Amino acid sequence: MGFSCGIIGLPNVGKTTLFNALTESDAQAENYPFCTVDPNNGIVAVPDKRLTDIAAIFKPEKVTPTTLEFVDIAGLVKGASQGEGLGNQFLAQIQQMDAIAHVVRCFQDENISHTYETIDPIRDMQVVETELLIRDLDMAQKRIKKQGKVASGGDKEAKLEVEALEIIEKALANGQKVSSLALNQTMLQRVENTPFLTRLPTLVIANISEDQIGSKTDEVLSGLVQMCNEHSLPLVEICAQTESELDELEPDERQAYMAELGIAESGLSQVITVGYRLLKLVSFFTTVGTEVRAWTVLDGTMAVKAAGRIHTDMERGFIRAEVVGAEALLEYGSEQAIREKGLVRLEGKEYIVQDGDVIRFRFNV
Ligand SMILES: Nc1nc2c(ncn2[C@@H]2O[C@H](COP(=O)(O)OP(=O)(O)OP(=O)(O)O)[C@@H](O)[C@H]2O)c(=O)[nH]1
Ligand SMILES: [Mg+2]
């Protein structure tokens, strides 16, 4: 199970350029709207210093990082929810994602056309979000109609589902996203058959130019920062064009050039850090045989389920998990030392995996 993040936004704002920068790909990015029609997919390794440090202790043959998938989706325009600009097809692609990265254009460049002529990222965001809301409202109404019929035949589950959907329908009609409703677990379960787009955690990516890096005076950028703060939306500023060009350089040179431009952290690293927090993801490590490997699970995952991520046999035959935090392992420097210190804990099926756990699963085959 990989986690996938859909890159969305208006046409020609730099989504493919960002995708190329994040995944070191070479997908076509040109100055015309709807350059992308079929989605581009790219899988990136999640850089994690703890994995490198743990590997230095075990010196395995193979070190395998955990991954994230980015999907570069075509541009959305006003009317997309009514099928404008192949809108329905693109919206259906978003449905498959675990999270959204919403790219807005902040850079000024007369040579690059803008769907609405002027640079106004807040307006642009609203155009795209409105399409997502209309699509969700439409989905809610269709499902209410369908399940309403089932409910009138006496089906209790369907009745509960319709009740939950009606609350959502009302909120959507008021312009509220599903994610802003803070629905409890029971409510979420009742509507789990409707893949609302506005339920997805969203990260805003400001595509900025080099002269906007670190700028406190740029009005377009500061307006966007303020709006994101007010709505508790995570925002990262990335120079997509520059970063996609830096891919050509060796890592050392790239680091030096980024420092010169005042880019403290690469776009990929920022998106991963914020994305992990947003998606409530945790990483754990395994050190079995010839491989040291990092894995990703949702926060709150039980040990037995984490074992199942590795192999279904391990979930079925689960006996116990031997767990030590990466910090302790790195501090004492060897498996023997942590065992002697009694730092390895034996945990059962229901243990909740913590970020940084180094786990050895014991299981019957
Ligand atoms: N000046 C400048 N140009 C950029 C920047 N980012 C992207 N561009 C240019 O803007 C144009 C559109 O970029 P794309 O990445 O193709 O945009 P897109 O959002 O994927 O567009 P569609 O797939 O058509 O929706 C290209 O000519 C890019 O070179 C930037 O940060 N600065
Ligand atoms: Mg594109």
mmCIF file of C-alpha atoms and ligand atoms in Angstrom:
data_model
loop_
_atom_site.group_PDB
_atom_site.id
_atom_site.type_symbol
_atom_site.label_atom_id
_atom_site.label_comp_id
_atom_site.label_asym_id
_atom_site.label_seq_id
_atom_site.Cartn_x
_atom_site.Cartn_y
_atom_site.Cartn_z
ATOM 1 C CA MET A 1 0.000 0.000 0.000
ATOM 2 C CA GLY A 2 1.684 3.150 -1.244
ATOM 3 C CA PHE A 3 0.377 6.582 -0.359
ATOM 4 C CA SER A 4 -0.534 8.690 -3.335
ATOM 5 C CA CYS A 5 -0.745 12.425 -3.638
ATOM 6 C CA GLY A 6 -2.599 13.997 -6.570
ATOM 7 C CA ILE A 7 -1.206 17.266 -7.944
ATOM 8 C CA ILE A 8 -4.119 19.493 -8.960
ATOM 9 C CA GLY A 9 -4.761 23.125 -9.933
ATOM 10 C CA LEU A 10 -5.747 25.366 -12.844
ATOM 11 C CA PRO A 11 -4.179 24.655 -16.246
ATOM 12 C CA ASN A 12 -0.699 26.028 -16.931
ATOM 13 C CA VAL A 13 0.212 26.867 -13.309
ATOM 14 C CA GLY A 14 3.236 24.543 -13.197
ATOM 15 C CA LYS A 15 1.815 21.223 -11.993
ATOM 16 C CA THR A 16 3.867 19.115 -14.386
ATOM 17 C CA THR A 17 6.944 21.254 -13.727
ATOM 18 C CA LEU A 18 6.477 20.568 -10.004
ATOM 19 C CA PHE A 19 5.870 16.862 -10.674
ATOM 20 C CA ASN A 20 9.124 16.728 -12.631
ATOM 21 C CA ALA A 21 10.973 18.473 -9.825
ATOM 22 C CA LEU A 22 9.564 16.147 -7.155
ATOM 23 C CA THR A 23 10.055 12.908 -9.060
ATOM 24 C CA GLU A 24 13.072 13.840 -11.193
ATOM 25 C CA SER A 25 10.984 12.910 -14.228
ATOM 26 C CA ASP A 26 10.841 14.386 -17.655
ATOM 27 C CA ALA A 27 7.118 14.711 -18.368
ATOM 28 C CA GLN A 28 6.055 17.303 -20.933
ATOM 29 C CA ALA A 29 5.551 20.784 -19.422
ATOM 30 C CA GLU A 30 4.703 23.450 -21.987
ATOM 31 C CA ASN A 31 3.187 26.884 -22.100
ATOM 32 C CA TYR A 32 -0.317 25.893 -23.104
ATOM 33 C CA PRO A 33 -3.332 24.801 -21.070
ATOM 34 C CA PHE A 34 -4.177 21.088 -20.950
ATOM 35 C CA CYS A 35 -0.682 20.076 -21.942
ATOM 36 C CA THR A 36 -1.267 17.149 -19.584
ATOM 37 C CA VAL A 37 -4.254 14.935 -20.325
ATOM 38 C CA ASP A 38 -3.307 11.466 -19.136
ATOM 39 C CA PRO A 39 -1.989 11.544 -15.590
ATOM 40 C CA ASN A 40 1.776 11.156 -15.048
ATOM 41 C CA ASN A 41 2.740 8.855 -12.187
ATOM 42 C CA GLY A 42 5.994 8.942 -10.276
ATOM 43 C CA ILE A 43 7.198 7.115 -7.202
ATOM 44 C CA VAL A 44 9.783 8.730 -4.968
ATOM 45 C CA ALA A 45 11.871 7.316 -2.165
ATOM 46 C CA VAL A 46 11.275 9.062 1.161
ATOM 47 C CA PRO A 47 14.677 10.214 2.394
ATOM 48 C CA ASP A 48 15.087 9.303 6.072
ATOM 49 C CA LYS A 49 18.331 9.814 7.989
ATOM 50 C CA ARG A 50 17.302 7.208 10.560
ATOM 51 C CA LEU A 51 17.227 4.536 7.820
ATOM 52 C CA THR A 52 20.751 5.444 6.706
ATOM 53 C CA ASP A 53 21.985 5.413 10.324
ATOM 54 C CA ILE A 54 20.339 2.060 11.117
ATOM 55 C CA ALA A 55 21.816 0.598 7.925
ATOM 56 C CA ALA A 56 25.265 1.759 9.085
ATOM 57 C CA ILE A 57 24.848 -0.487 12.150
ATOM 58 C CA PHE A 58 23.614 -3.617 10.351
ATOM 59 C CA LYS A 59 25.543 -3.161 7.087
ATOM 60 C CA PRO A 60 22.915 -5.069 5.076
ATOM 61 C CA GLU A 61 23.211 -5.939 1.392
ATOM 62 C CA LYS A 62 20.118 -3.930 0.640
ATOM 63 C CA VAL A 63 18.645 -0.698 2.071
ATOM 64 C CA THR A 64 15.063 -0.019 1.002
ATOM 65 C CA PRO A 65 13.386 3.296 1.714
ATOM 66 C CA THR A 66 9.630 3.743 1.922
ATOM 67 C CA THR A 67 7.938 5.488 -1.018
ATOM 68 C CA LEU A 68 5.289 8.043 -1.906
ATOM 69 C CA GLU A 69 3.486 8.242 -5.224
ATOM 70 C CA PHE A 70 2.762 11.532 -6.982
ATOM 71 C CA VAL A 71 0.148 11.749 -9.713
ATOM 72 C CA ASP A 72 0.202 14.788 -11.993
ATOM 73 C CA ILE A 73 -3.436 15.344 -12.918
ATOM 74 C CA ALA A 74 -4.664 17.531 -15.784
ATOM 75 C CA GLY A 75 -5.731 21.123 -15.140
ATOM 76 C CA LEU A 76 -9.193 21.846 -13.764
ATOM 77 C CA VAL A 77 -11.241 24.789 -14.984
ATOM 78 C CA LYS A 78 -14.493 26.450 -14.040
ATOM 79 C CA GLY A 79 -17.284 24.072 -15.058
ATOM 80 C CA ALA A 80 -15.090 20.945 -14.646
ATOM 81 C CA SER A 81 -17.798 19.359 -12.494
ATOM 82 C CA GLN A 82 -20.165 19.779 -15.458
ATOM 83 C CA GLY A 83 -17.661 18.124 -17.762
ATOM 84 C CA GLU A 84 -15.899 21.287 -18.982
ATOM 85 C CA GLY A 85 -12.310 20.623 -20.179
ATOM 86 C CA LEU A 86 -12.645 16.853 -19.673
ATOM 87 C CA GLY A 87 -13.418 17.792 -16.078
ATOM 88 C CA ASN A 88 -15.326 14.690 -15.045
ATOM 89 C CA GLN A 89 -12.511 12.415 -16.076
ATOM 90 C CA PHE A 90 -9.948 14.461 -14.111
ATOM 91 C CA LEU A 91 -12.172 14.641 -11.046
ATOM 92 C CA ALA A 92 -12.554 10.858 -11.112
ATOM 93 C CA GLN A 93 -8.757 10.551 -11.011
ATOM 94 C CA ILE A 94 -8.618 12.652 -7.831
ATOM 95 C CA GLN A 95 -11.013 10.205 -6.189
ATOM 96 C CA GLN A 96 -8.268 7.552 -6.171
ATOM 97 C CA MET A 97 -5.817 9.689 -4.166
ATOM 98 C CA ASP A 98 -4.944 9.711 -0.442
ATOM 99 C CA ALA A 99 -4.131 13.414 -0.446
ATOM 100 C CA ILE A 100 -4.110 16.479 -2.670
ATOM 101 C CA ALA A 101 -1.316 18.913 -3.457
ATOM 102 C CA HIS A 102 -3.045 22.009 -4.842
ATOM 103 C CA VAL A 103 -0.652 24.097 -6.955
ATOM 104 C CA VAL A 104 -1.312 27.819 -7.324
ATOM 105 C CA ARG A 105 0.650 30.166 -9.523
ATOM 106 C CA CYS A 106 2.363 33.042 -7.731
ATOM 107 C CA PHE A 107 5.172 33.712 -10.212
ATOM 108 C CA GLN A 108 4.894 36.631 -12.656
ATOM 109 C CA ASP A 109 5.912 35.890 -16.232
ATOM 110 C CA GLU A 110 4.313 37.647 -19.185
ATOM 111 C CA ASN A 111 5.401 34.855 -21.491
ATOM 112 C CA ILE A 112 3.391 32.214 -19.668
ATOM 113 C CA SER A 113 -0.338 32.501 -20.263
ATOM 114 C CA HIS A 114 -2.805 32.452 -17.376
ATOM 115 C CA THR A 115 -6.379 31.157 -17.706
ATOM 116 C CA TYR A 116 -7.697 34.282 -15.941
ATOM 117 C CA GLU A 117 -5.065 36.779 -17.132
ATOM 118 C CA THR A 118 -4.000 38.068 -13.688
ATOM 119 C CA ILE A 119 -1.917 36.521 -10.918
ATOM 120 C CA ASP A 120 -4.342 35.865 -8.064
ATOM 121 C CA PRO A 121 -3.720 32.551 -6.270
ATOM 122 C CA ILE A 122 -6.628 32.983 -3.838
ATOM 123 C CA ARG A 123 -9.137 33.395 -6.664
ATOM 124 C CA ASP A 124 -7.558 30.455 -8.501
ATOM 125 C CA MET A 125 -7.851 28.234 -5.433
ATOM 126 C CA GLN A 126 -11.489 29.151 -5.043
ATOM 127 C CA VAL A 127 -12.236 28.266 -8.675
ATOM 128 C CA VAL A 128 -10.784 24.786 -8.248
ATOM 129 C CA GLU A 129 -12.270 24.209 -4.784
ATOM 130 C CA THR A 130 -15.712 25.225 -6.018
ATOM 131 C CA GLU A 131 -15.510 22.511 -8.669
ATOM 132 C CA LEU A 132 -14.588 19.939 -6.023
ATOM 133 C CA LEU A 133 -17.497 21.092 -3.839
ATOM 134 C CA ILE A 134 -20.004 20.927 -6.714
ATOM 135 C CA ARG A 135 -18.813 17.462 -7.639
ATOM 136 C CA ASP A 136 -19.171 16.318 -4.002
ATOM 137 C CA LEU A 137 -22.625 17.835 -3.723
ATOM 138 C CA ASP A 138 -23.643 16.003 -6.855
ATOM 139 C CA MET A 139 -22.243 12.715 -5.479
ATOM 140 C CA ALA A 140 -24.064 13.249 -2.153
ATOM 141 C CA GLN A 141 -27.386 13.925 -3.866
ATOM 142 C CA LYS A 142 -27.119 10.911 -6.162
ATOM 143 C CA ARG A 143 -26.266 8.616 -3.267
ATOM 144 C CA ILE A 144 -29.085 10.021 -1.125
ATOM 145 C CA LYS A 145 -31.523 9.277 -3.912
ATOM 146 C CA LYS A 146 -30.220 5.743 -4.357
ATOM 147 C CA GLN A 147 -29.955 4.819 -0.673
ATOM 148 C CA GLY A 148 -33.197 6.659 0.100
ATOM 149 C CA LYS A 149 -35.014 4.026 -1.948
ATOM 150 C CA VAL A 150 -33.217 1.204 -0.113
ATOM 151 C CA ALA A 151 -34.029 2.861 3.233
ATOM 152 C CA SER A 152 -37.704 3.129 2.409
ATOM 153 C CA GLY A 153 -37.687 -0.635 1.944
ATOM 154 C CA GLY A 154 -36.813 -0.883 5.664
ATOM 155 C CA ASP A 155 -32.997 -1.169 5.495
ATOM 156 C CA LYS A 156 -31.645 0.336 8.752
ATOM 157 C CA GLU A 157 -28.060 0.750 7.550
ATOM 158 C CA ALA A 158 -29.224 2.667 4.492
ATOM 159 C CA LYS A 159 -31.352 4.928 6.697
ATOM 160 C CA LEU A 160 -28.324 5.794 8.852
ATOM 161 C CA GLU A 161 -26.250 6.408 5.729
ATOM 162 C CA VAL A 162 -28.856 8.781 4.310
ATOM 163 C CA GLU A 163 -29.002 10.702 7.616
ATOM 164 C CA ALA A 164 -25.244 11.179 7.538
ATOM 165 C CA LEU A 165 -25.270 12.121 3.855
ATOM 166 C CA GLU A 166 -27.921 14.760 4.455
ATOM 167 C CA ILE A 167 -25.706 16.495 7.016
ATOM 168 C CA ILE A 168 -22.874 16.484 4.474
ATOM 169 C CA GLU A 169 -25.119 17.656 1.653
ATOM 170 C CA LYS A 170 -26.214 20.680 3.687
ATOM 171 C CA ALA A 171 -22.627 21.593 4.561
ATOM 172 C CA LEU A 172 -21.446 21.222 0.943
ATOM 173 C CA ALA A 173 -24.273 23.422 -0.265
ATOM 174 C CA ASN A 174 -22.944 26.031 2.200
ATOM 175 C CA GLY A 175 -19.482 25.803 0.682
ATOM 176 C CA GLN A 176 -17.990 23.755 3.532
ATOM 177 C CA LYS A 177 -15.574 20.951 2.706
ATOM 178 C CA VAL A 178 -16.177 17.452 4.114
ATOM 179 C CA SER A 179 -12.762 17.628 5.834
ATOM 180 C CA SER A 180 -13.876 20.744 7.755
ATOM 181 C CA LEU A 181 -16.837 18.955 9.340
ATOM 182 C CA ALA A 182 -14.785 16.960 11.880
ATOM 183 C CA LEU A 183 -17.007 13.904 11.429
ATOM 184 C CA ASN A 184 -16.571 11.169 14.020
ATOM 185 C CA GLN A 185 -15.587 7.596 13.158
ATOM 186 C CA THR A 186 -19.179 6.312 13.081
ATOM 187 C CA MET A 187 -20.278 9.030 10.666
ATOM 188 C CA LEU A 188 -17.244 8.456 8.443
ATOM 189 C CA GLN A 189 -18.017 4.748 8.278
ATOM 190 C CA ARG A 190 -21.610 5.436 7.242
ATOM 191 C CA VAL A 191 -20.504 7.461 4.233
ATOM 192 C CA GLU A 192 -17.404 5.462 3.318
ATOM 193 C CA ASN A 193 -18.986 4.326 0.032
ATOM 194 C CA THR A 194 -18.995 7.873 -1.309
ATOM 195 C CA PRO A 195 -15.468 9.027 -2.209
ATOM 196 C CA PHE A 196 -15.887 12.744 -1.503
ATOM 197 C CA LEU A 197 -13.044 14.794 -2.967
ATOM 198 C CA THR A 198 -13.151 17.445 -0.250
ATOM 199 C CA ARG A 199 -12.532 14.793 2.426
ATOM 200 C CA LEU A 200 -8.929 14.516 1.236
ATOM 201 C CA PRO A 201 -6.235 16.253 3.275
ATOM 202 C CA THR A 202 -4.872 19.124 1.193
ATOM 203 C CA LEU A 203 -1.521 20.797 0.963
ATOM 204 C CA VAL A 204 -1.242 24.114 -0.889
ATOM 205 C CA ILE A 205 1.849 24.592 -3.027
ATOM 206 C CA ALA A 206 2.715 28.130 -4.037
ATOM 207 C CA ASN A 207 4.688 28.017 -7.277
ATOM 208 C CA ILE A 208 6.982 31.019 -6.820
ATOM 209 C CA SER A 209 9.745 32.629 -8.834
ATOM 210 C CA GLU A 210 13.329 32.967 -7.622
ATOM 211 C CA ASP A 211 12.860 36.601 -6.628
ATOM 212 C CA GLN A 212 9.938 35.657 -4.375
ATOM 213 C CA ILE A 213 12.077 33.297 -2.261
ATOM 214 C CA GLY A 214 11.889 34.447 1.338
ATOM 215 C CA SER A 215 10.116 37.666 0.315
ATOM 216 C CA LYS A 216 8.069 39.349 3.022
ATOM 217 C CA THR A 217 7.010 42.226 0.783
ATOM 218 C CA ASP A 218 5.449 40.354 -2.125
ATOM 219 C CA GLU A 219 1.729 41.160 -1.851
ATOM 220 C CA VAL A 220 0.485 38.154 -3.815
ATOM 221 C CA LEU A 221 2.468 35.762 -1.654
ATOM 222 C CA SER A 222 1.726 37.406 1.699
ATOM 223 C CA GLY A 223 -2.006 37.452 0.894
ATOM 224 C CA LEU A 224 -1.889 33.722 0.207
ATOM 225 C CA VAL A 225 0.112 33.012 3.372
ATOM 226 C CA GLN A 226 -2.441 34.919 5.441
ATOM 227 C CA MET A 227 -5.411 33.150 3.869
ATOM 228 C CA CYS A 228 -3.827 29.706 4.418
ATOM 229 C CA ASN A 229 -3.108 30.588 8.051
ATOM 230 C CA GLU A 230 -6.685 31.692 8.609
ATOM 231 C CA HIS A 231 -8.010 28.434 7.178
ATOM 232 C CA SER A 232 -5.327 26.230 8.813
ATOM 233 C CA LEU A 233 -4.189 25.065 5.386
ATOM 234 C CA PRO A 234 -0.596 23.840 5.215
ATOM 235 C CA LEU A 235 1.366 25.798 2.614
ATOM 236 C CA VAL A 236 4.779 25.266 1.078
ATOM 237 C CA GLU A 237 6.526 27.641 -1.286
ATOM 238 C CA ILE A 238 8.429 25.996 -4.117
ATOM 239 C CA CYS A 239 10.296 27.344 -7.111
ATOM 240 C CA ALA A 240 9.122 24.537 -9.379
ATOM 241 C CA GLN A 241 10.908 25.728 -12.505
ATOM 242 C CA THR A 242 14.253 26.205 -10.761
ATOM 243 C CA GLU A 243 14.044 22.935 -8.875
ATOM 244 C CA SER A 244 13.181 20.949 -11.978
ATOM 245 C CA GLU A 245 16.275 22.399 -13.643
ATOM 246 C CA LEU A 246 18.459 21.567 -10.629
ATOM 247 C CA ASP A 247 17.784 17.871 -11.212
ATOM 248 C CA GLU A 248 20.545 17.885 -13.791
ATOM 249 C CA LEU A 249 23.160 18.652 -11.129
ATOM 250 C CA GLU A 250 25.014 16.272 -8.826
ATOM 251 C CA PRO A 251 23.578 16.253 -5.248
ATOM 252 C CA ASP A 252 26.527 18.266 -3.850
ATOM 253 C CA GLU A 253 26.340 20.913 -6.549
ATOM 254 C CA ARG A 254 22.583 21.076 -6.205
ATOM 255 C CA GLN A 255 22.878 21.703 -2.462
ATOM 256 C CA ALA A 256 25.401 24.486 -3.040
ATOM 257 C CA TYR A 257 23.291 26.142 -5.735
ATOM 258 C CA MET A 258 20.146 25.943 -3.614
ATOM 259 C CA ALA A 259 21.978 27.578 -0.706
ATOM 260 C CA GLU A 260 23.106 30.358 -3.027
ATOM 261 C CA LEU A 261 19.492 30.992 -4.105
ATOM 262 C CA GLY A 262 18.279 30.913 -0.490
ATOM 263 C CA ILE A 263 16.333 27.627 -0.831
ATOM 264 C CA ALA A 264 16.768 26.029 2.585
ATOM 265 C CA GLU A 265 14.964 22.765 1.924
ATOM 266 C CA SER A 266 14.174 21.066 -1.392
ATOM 267 C CA GLY A 267 10.570 20.951 -2.598
ATOM 268 C CA LEU A 268 10.476 17.182 -2.243
ATOM 269 C CA SER A 269 11.695 17.254 1.300
ATOM 270 C CA GLN A 270 9.177 19.990 2.267
ATOM 271 C CA VAL A 271 6.277 18.154 0.638
ATOM 272 C CA ILE A 272 7.247 14.910 2.374
ATOM 273 C CA THR A 273 7.606 16.519 5.809
ATOM 274 C CA VAL A 274 4.296 18.377 5.595
ATOM 275 C CA GLY A 275 2.607 15.486 3.770
ATOM 276 C CA TYR A 276 3.562 12.986 6.478
ATOM 277 C CA ARG A 277 2.134 15.266 9.146
ATOM 278 C CA LEU A 278 -0.996 15.957 7.158
ATOM 279 C CA LEU A 279 -1.686 12.331 6.333
ATOM 280 C CA LYS A 280 -0.809 11.237 9.883
ATOM 281 C CA LEU A 281 1.770 8.762 8.601
ATOM 282 C CA VAL A 282 4.441 7.031 10.641
ATOM 283 C CA SER A 283 7.545 5.149 9.528
ATOM 284 C CA PHE A 284 8.877 1.986 11.109
ATOM 285 C CA PHE A 285 11.945 -0.086 10.276
ATOM 286 C CA THR A 286 12.771 -3.766 9.878
ATOM 287 C CA THR A 287 16.264 -5.253 9.967
ATOM 288 C CA VAL A 288 15.742 -8.855 8.968
ATOM 289 C CA GLY A 289 18.275 -10.935 7.009
ATOM 290 C CA THR A 290 20.088 -9.012 4.343
ATOM 291 C CA GLU A 291 17.778 -6.003 4.191
ATOM 292 C CA VAL A 292 17.150 -2.908 6.289
ATOM 293 C CA ARG A 293 13.885 -1.357 5.243
ATOM 294 C CA ALA A 294 11.544 1.519 6.062
ATOM 295 C CA TRP A 295 7.757 1.103 5.921
ATOM 296 C CA THR A 296 4.862 3.529 6.120
ATOM 297 C CA VAL A 297 1.592 3.045 7.973
ATOM 298 C CA LEU A 298 -1.170 5.340 9.177
ATOM 299 C CA ASP A 299 -0.851 6.629 12.722
ATOM 300 C CA GLY A 300 -2.830 4.315 15.013
ATOM 301 C CA THR A 301 -1.940 1.090 13.144
ATOM 302 C CA MET A 302 -1.712 -2.053 15.313
ATOM 303 C CA ALA A 303 1.418 -4.224 15.242
ATOM 304 C CA VAL A 304 -0.463 -7.136 13.676
ATOM 305 C CA LYS A 305 -1.627 -4.928 10.785
ATOM 306 C CA ALA A 306 1.861 -3.485 10.330
ATOM 307 C CA ALA A 307 3.130 -7.076 10.013
ATOM 308 C CA GLY A 308 0.484 -7.613 7.336
ATOM 309 C CA ARG A 309 1.963 -4.742 5.324
ATOM 310 C CA ILE A 310 5.100 -6.844 4.973
ATOM 311 C CA HIS A 311 3.414 -10.176 4.305
ATOM 312 C CA THR A 312 -0.074 -11.560 4.874
ATOM 313 C CA ASP A 313 1.509 -14.715 6.429
ATOM 314 C CA MET A 314 3.075 -12.533 9.089
ATOM 315 C CA GLU A 315 -0.305 -11.078 9.995
ATOM 316 C CA ARG A 316 -1.987 -14.471 10.079
ATOM 317 C CA GLY A 317 0.723 -16.177 12.134
ATOM 318 C CA PHE A 318 1.595 -13.171 14.314
ATOM 319 C CA ILE A 319 3.043 -14.125 17.719
ATOM 320 C CA ARG A 320 4.655 -10.919 18.975
ATOM 321 C CA ALA A 321 6.697 -7.901 17.980
ATOM 322 C CA GLU A 322 10.123 -7.116 19.428
ATOM 323 C CA VAL A 323 10.376 -3.352 19.427
ATOM 324 C CA VAL A 324 13.019 -0.753 20.128
ATOM 325 C CA GLY A 325 12.969 2.948 19.234
ATOM 326 C CA ALA A 326 15.434 3.995 16.508
ATOM 327 C CA GLU A 327 16.840 6.609 18.904
ATOM 328 C CA ALA A 328 17.830 4.003 21.514
ATOM 329 C CA LEU A 329 19.288 1.689 18.892
ATOM 330 C CA LEU A 330 21.352 4.517 17.412
ATOM 331 C CA GLU A 331 22.495 5.687 20.837
ATOM 332 C CA TYR A 332 23.788 2.247 21.897
ATOM 333 C CA GLY A 333 25.027 1.400 18.428
ATOM 334 C CA SER A 334 24.321 -2.338 18.244
ATOM 335 C CA GLU A 335 21.550 -4.857 18.615
ATOM 336 C CA GLN A 336 23.543 -6.727 21.247
ATOM 337 C CA ALA A 337 23.925 -3.592 23.386
ATOM 338 C CA ILE A 338 20.219 -2.789 23.393
ATOM 339 C CA ARG A 339 19.359 -6.392 24.225
ATOM 340 C CA GLU A 340 21.824 -6.386 27.133
ATOM 341 C CA LYS A 341 20.338 -3.133 28.412
ATOM 342 C CA GLY A 342 16.886 -4.723 28.264
ATOM 343 C CA LEU A 343 15.631 -2.033 25.871
ATOM 344 C CA VAL A 344 13.866 -4.411 23.483
ATOM 345 C CA ARG A 345 10.170 -4.554 24.402
ATOM 346 C CA LEU A 346 7.882 -7.482 23.646
ATOM 347 C CA GLU A 347 4.599 -6.190 22.293
ATOM 348 C CA GLY A 348 1.354 -7.956 21.353
ATOM 349 C CA LYS A 349 -1.006 -7.728 18.405
ATOM 350 C CA GLU A 350 -2.716 -4.570 19.574
ATOM 351 C CA TYR A 351 0.406 -2.522 20.190
ATOM 352 C CA ILE A 352 0.158 0.766 18.269
ATOM 353 C CA VAL A 353 3.231 1.237 16.077
ATOM 354 C CA GLN A 354 5.111 4.468 16.851
ATOM 355 C CA ASP A 355 7.118 6.591 14.423
ATOM 356 C CA GLY A 356 10.747 5.399 14.463
ATOM 357 C CA ASP A 357 10.073 1.910 15.879
ATOM 358 C CA VAL A 358 12.561 -0.745 14.821
ATOM 359 C CA ILE A 359 10.530 -3.961 14.800
ATOM 360 C CA ARG A 360 11.256 -7.648 14.535
ATOM 361 C CA PHE A 361 8.069 -9.645 14.048
ATOM 362 C CA ARG A 362 7.868 -13.196 15.409
ATOM 363 C CA PHE A 363 5.320 -15.337 13.620
ATOM 364 C CA ASN A 364 4.281 -18.930 12.887
ATOM 365 C CA VAL A 365 4.331 -20.056 9.306
HETATM 366 N N1 LIG B 1 8.580 31.637 -15.159
HETATM 367 C C1 LIG B 1 8.151 30.490 -14.687
HETATM 368 N N2 LIG B 1 7.561 29.616 -15.516
HETATM 369 C C2 LIG B 1 7.087 28.473 -15.011
HETATM 370 C C3 LIG B 1 7.205 28.117 -13.627
HETATM 371 N N3 LIG B 1 6.640 26.910 -13.436
HETATM 372 C C4 LIG B 1 6.185 26.509 -14.649
HETATM 373 N N4 LIG B 1 6.447 27.433 -15.599
HETATM 374 C C5 LIG B 1 6.125 27.371 -17.043
HETATM 375 O O1 LIG B 1 4.724 27.395 -17.186
HETATM 376 C C6 LIG B 1 4.317 26.581 -18.277
HETATM 377 C C7 LIG B 1 3.275 25.588 -17.801
HETATM 378 O O2 LIG B 1 3.886 24.659 -16.916
HETATM 379 P P1 LIG B 1 3.313 23.179 -16.741
HETATM 380 O O3 LIG B 1 4.130 22.558 -15.681
HETATM 381 O O4 LIG B 1 3.185 22.497 -18.045
HETATM 382 O O5 LIG B 1 1.847 23.530 -16.176
HETATM 383 P P2 LIG B 1 0.642 22.546 -15.844
HETATM 384 O O6 LIG B 1 -0.031 23.123 -14.657
HETATM 385 O O7 LIG B 1 1.114 21.160 -15.754
HETATM 386 O O8 LIG B 1 -0.277 22.757 -17.115
HETATM 387 P P3 LIG B 1 -1.429 21.765 -17.743
HETATM 388 O O9 LIG B 1 -0.904 20.391 -17.763
HETATM 389 O O10 LIG B 1 -1.612 22.337 -19.089
HETATM 390 O O11 LIG B 1 -2.608 21.949 -16.854
HETATM 391 C C8 LIG B 1 5.584 25.930 -18.822
HETATM 392 O O12 LIG B 1 6.002 26.678 -19.942
HETATM 393 C C9 LIG B 1 6.572 26.063 -17.680
HETATM 394 O O13 LIG B 1 7.898 26.136 -18.139
HETATM 395 C C10 LIG B 1 7.876 29.055 -12.769
HETATM 396 O O14 LIG B 1 8.036 28.819 -11.554
HETATM 397 N N5 LIG B 1 8.310 30.216 -13.357
HETATM 398 MG MG MG B 2 0.628 19.498 -16.868
#
